[in-house]
Amino acid sequence: MYLLALAGAFLLPGPDMALVLAAGAARGVATALVTALGIAGARAVHVALSGAGLAALMVTHPQALQWVKWAGAAYLLYLALRLLQSALSKKTLQEAAAPATAHGARASLVRGFLTNLLNPKALLFCSMFLPQFVVGSEQVGMQYLRLGAVLVLVGLLFDALYAVLAARLARRLRGKPSPYGKFVLPTVFVLLAGRLVLG
């Protein structure tokens, strides 16, 4: 039952799915997979924070929740601006499509991590979803740890699937790189920022 509930949650469109799909379509499967690893790391932090009761604290103090929302939106807009500057630079399409360097992989990892970490809805999801599957009052901590670990792993599997599918679909849809492909990620980040603030 828990795995089915998780599958249903990760099949619903959301910021993480949009980010991984956009990264896979615009930058390739390797970049999208590294982004997915960053998202998984942030999910692990959310599980730990929700277990520590921080999510409940944020619910009782809505102002703190708003600050996290605005911080997340500002970070996404910053990423969009940086990517847009890169897209408008004098780099050739071949350079833009070159394999990611170690710095590029690290940037994708951090991007995925911070995008999820600064989304307060992800923290609230863990705090409301996981306790429903804790059975009894004994070894609650261990149960929560196991449930959280499964959540992170299942989420990573779904994100990896989205990364591969997006990259393959992008290769089929374009015979040669499109100059507009570099604008996919900045657009996604702007839309995610708006969704975070308004949602």
PDB file of N, CA, C and O in Angstrom, residues 19-45:
ATOM      1  N   LEU A  19      11.572  19.831 -13.410  1.00  0.00           N
ATOM      2  CA  LEU A  19      12.995  20.139 -13.455  1.00  0.00           C
ATOM      3  C   LEU A  19      13.790  19.020 -14.125  1.00  0.00           C
ATOM      4  O   LEU A  19      14.648  19.270 -14.980  1.00  0.00           O
ATOM      5  N   VAL A  20      13.504  17.779 -13.760  1.00  0.00           N
ATOM      6  CA  VAL A  20      14.228  16.639 -14.337  1.00  0.00           C
ATOM      7  C   VAL A  20      13.904  16.492 -15.828  1.00  0.00           C
ATOM      8  O   VAL A  20      14.806  16.258 -16.648  1.00  0.00           O
ATOM      9  N   LEU A  21      12.631  16.639 -16.188  1.00  0.00           N
ATOM     10  CA  LEU A  21      12.250  16.545 -17.600  1.00  0.00           C
ATOM     11  C   LEU A  21      12.915  17.635 -18.426  1.00  0.00           C
ATOM     12  O   LEU A  21      13.427  17.384 -19.533  1.00  0.00           O
ATOM     13  N   ALA A  22      12.932  18.844 -17.899  1.00  0.00           N
ATOM     14  CA  ALA A  22      13.558  19.951 -18.631  1.00  0.00           C
ATOM     15  C   ALA A  22      15.054  19.744 -18.761  1.00  0.00           C
ATOM     16  O   ALA A  22      15.641  19.999 -19.826  1.00  0.00           O
ATOM     17  N   ALA A  23      15.689  19.281 -17.692  1.00  0.00           N
ATOM     18  CA  ALA A  23      17.130  19.025 -17.751  1.00  0.00           C
ATOM     19  C   ALA A  23      17.449  17.917 -18.750  1.00  0.00           C
ATOM     20  O   ALA A  23      18.417  18.012 -19.513  1.00  0.00           O
ATOM     21  N   GLY A  24      16.638  16.858 -18.766  1.00  0.00           N
ATOM     22  CA  GLY A  24      16.861  15.767 -19.700  1.00  0.00           C
ATOM     23  C   GLY A  24      16.673  16.201 -21.132  1.00  0.00           C
ATOM     24  O   GLY A  24      17.447  15.826 -22.019  1.00  0.00           O
ATOM     25  N   ALA A  25      15.646  17.014 -21.390  1.00  0.00           N
ATOM     26  CA  ALA A  25      15.367  17.457 -22.752  1.00  0.00           C
ATOM     27  C   ALA A  25      16.400  18.463 -23.244  1.00  0.00           C
ATOM     28  O   ALA A  25      16.786  18.444 -24.416  1.00  0.00           O
ATOM     29  N   ALA A  26      16.856  19.342 -22.354  1.00  0.00           N
ATOM     30  CA  ALA A  26      17.753  20.418 -22.782  1.00  0.00           C
ATOM     31  C   ALA A  26      19.223  20.043 -22.690  1.00  0.00           C
ATOM     32  O   ALA A  26      20.024  20.461 -23.525  1.00  0.00           O
ATOM     33  N   ARG A  27      19.589  19.257 -21.676  1.00  0.00           N
ATOM     34  CA  ARG A  27      21.014  18.993 -21.423  1.00  0.00           C
ATOM     35  C   ARG A  27      21.426  17.541 -21.549  1.00  0.00           C
ATOM     36  O   ARG A  27      22.603  17.224 -21.463  1.00  0.00           O
ATOM     37  N   GLY A  28      20.466  16.626 -21.664  1.00  0.00           N
ATOM     38  CA  GLY A  28      20.827  15.223 -21.802  1.00  0.00           C
ATOM     39  C   GLY A  28      20.616  14.433 -20.527  1.00  0.00           C
ATOM     40  O   GLY A  28      20.388  14.990 -19.448  1.00  0.00           O
ATOM     41  N   VAL A  29      20.717  13.120 -20.673  1.00  0.00           N
ATOM     42  CA  VAL A  29      20.374  12.224 -19.576  1.00  0.00           C
ATOM     43  C   VAL A  29      21.340  12.344 -18.409  1.00  0.00           C
ATOM     44  O   VAL A  29      20.940  12.265 -17.242  1.00  0.00           O
ATOM     45  N   ALA A  30      22.635  12.557 -18.681  1.00  0.00           N
ATOM     46  CA  ALA A  30      23.616  12.622 -17.594  1.00  0.00           C
ATOM     47  C   ALA A  30      23.323  13.791 -16.661  1.00  0.00           C
ATOM     48  O   ALA A  30      23.312  13.646 -15.429  1.00  0.00           O
ATOM     49  N   THR A  31      23.070  14.963 -17.228  1.00  0.00           N
ATOM     50  CA  THR A  31      22.757  16.139 -16.416  1.00  0.00           C
ATOM     51  C   THR A  31      21.476  15.929 -15.632  1.00  0.00           C
ATOM     52  O   THR A  31      21.375  16.293 -14.454  1.00  0.00           O
ATOM     53  N   ALA A  32      20.467  15.331 -16.270  1.00  0.00           N
ATOM     54  CA  ALA A  32      19.194  15.096 -15.592  1.00  0.00           C
ATOM     55  C   ALA A  32      19.360  14.111 -14.438  1.00  0.00           C
ATOM     56  O   ALA A  32      18.744  14.277 -13.383  1.00  0.00           O
ATOM     57  N   LEU A  33      20.188  13.090 -14.614  1.00  0.00           N
ATOM     58  CA  LEU A  33      20.403  12.110 -13.546  1.00  0.00           C
ATOM     59  C   LEU A  33      21.127  12.738 -12.358  1.00  0.00           C
ATOM     60  O   LEU A  33      20.813  12.446 -11.202  1.00  0.00           O
ATOM     61  N   VAL A  34      22.100  13.596 -12.642  1.00  0.00           N
ATOM     62  CA  VAL A  34      22.798  14.288 -11.548  1.00  0.00           C
ATOM     63  C   VAL A  34      21.836  15.213 -10.818  1.00  0.00           C
ATOM     64  O   VAL A  34      21.853  15.317  -9.588  1.00  0.00           O
ATOM     65  N   THR A  35      20.966  15.889 -11.577  1.00  0.00           N
ATOM     66  CA  THR A  35      19.938  16.735 -10.965  1.00  0.00           C
ATOM     67  C   THR A  35      19.023  15.901 -10.067  1.00  0.00           C
ATOM     68  O   THR A  35      18.653  16.318  -8.972  1.00  0.00           O
ATOM     69  N   ALA A  36      18.663  14.707 -10.542  1.00  0.00           N
ATOM     70  CA  ALA A  36      17.809  13.810  -9.754  1.00  0.00           C
ATOM     71  C   ALA A  36      18.491  13.394  -8.454  1.00  0.00           C
ATOM     72  O   ALA A  36      17.835  13.256  -7.414  1.00  0.00           O
ATOM     73  N   LEU A  37      19.811  13.196  -8.495  1.00  0.00           N
ATOM     74  CA  LEU A  37      20.542  12.859  -7.272  1.00  0.00           C
ATOM     75  C   LEU A  37      20.481  14.010  -6.265  1.00  0.00           C
ATOM     76  O   LEU A  37      20.346  13.790  -5.056  1.00  0.00           O
ATOM     77  N   GLY A  38      20.586  15.239  -6.777  1.00  0.00           N
ATOM     78  CA  GLY A  38      20.461  16.393  -5.899  1.00  0.00           C
ATOM     79  C   GLY A  38      19.093  16.470  -5.257  1.00  0.00           C
ATOM     80  O   GLY A  38      18.963  16.750  -4.050  1.00  0.00           O
ATOM     81  N   ILE A  39      18.058  16.204  -6.048  1.00  0.00           N
ATOM     82  CA  ILE A  39      16.691  16.200  -5.521  1.00  0.00           C
ATOM     83  C   ILE A  39      16.535  15.116  -4.446  1.00  0.00           C
ATOM     84  O   ILE A  39      15.909  15.346  -3.407  1.00  0.00           O
ATOM     85  N   ALA A  40      17.118  13.948  -4.682  1.00  0.00           N
ATOM     86  CA  ALA A  40      17.039  12.856  -3.704  1.00  0.00           C
ATOM     87  C   ALA A  40      17.705  13.252  -2.392  1.00  0.00           C
ATOM     88  O   ALA A  40      17.201  12.947  -1.306  1.00  0.00           O
ATOM     89  N   GLY A  41      18.855  13.945  -2.492  1.00  0.00           N
ATOM     90  CA  GLY A  41      19.522  14.413  -1.276  1.00  0.00           C
ATOM     91  C   GLY A  41      18.654  15.372  -0.487  1.00  0.00           C
ATOM     92  O   GLY A  41      18.582  15.300   0.755  1.00  0.00           O
ATOM     93  N   ALA A  42      17.963  16.283  -1.191  1.00  0.00           N
ATOM     94  CA  ALA A  42      17.073  17.226  -0.513  1.00  0.00           C
ATOM     95  C   ALA A  42      15.889  16.502   0.113  1.00  0.00           C
ATOM     96  O   ALA A  42      15.438  16.869   1.212  1.00  0.00           O
ATOM     97  N   ARG A  43      15.381  15.478  -0.567  1.00  0.00           N
ATOM     98  CA  ARG A  43      14.269  14.711   0.011  1.00  0.00           C
ATOM     99  C   ARG A  43      14.700  14.046   1.318  1.00  0.00           C
ATOM    100  O   ARG A  43      13.918  13.970   2.269  1.00  0.00           O
ATOM    101  N   ALA A  44      15.937  13.556   1.351  1.00  0.00           N
ATOM    102  CA  ALA A  44      16.437  12.943   2.580  1.00  0.00           C
ATOM    103  C   ALA A  44      16.486  13.966   3.713  1.00  0.00           C
ATOM    104  O   ALA A  44      16.149  13.662   4.863  1.00  0.00           O
ATOM    105  N   VAL A  45      16.877  15.189   3.388  1.00  0.00           N
ATOM    106  CA  VAL A  45      16.903  16.257   4.394  1.00  0.00           C
ATOM    107  C   VAL A  45      15.482  16.563   4.872  1.00  0.00           C
ATOM    108  O   VAL A  45      15.233  16.743   6.068  1.00  0.00           O
TER     109      VAL A  45
END
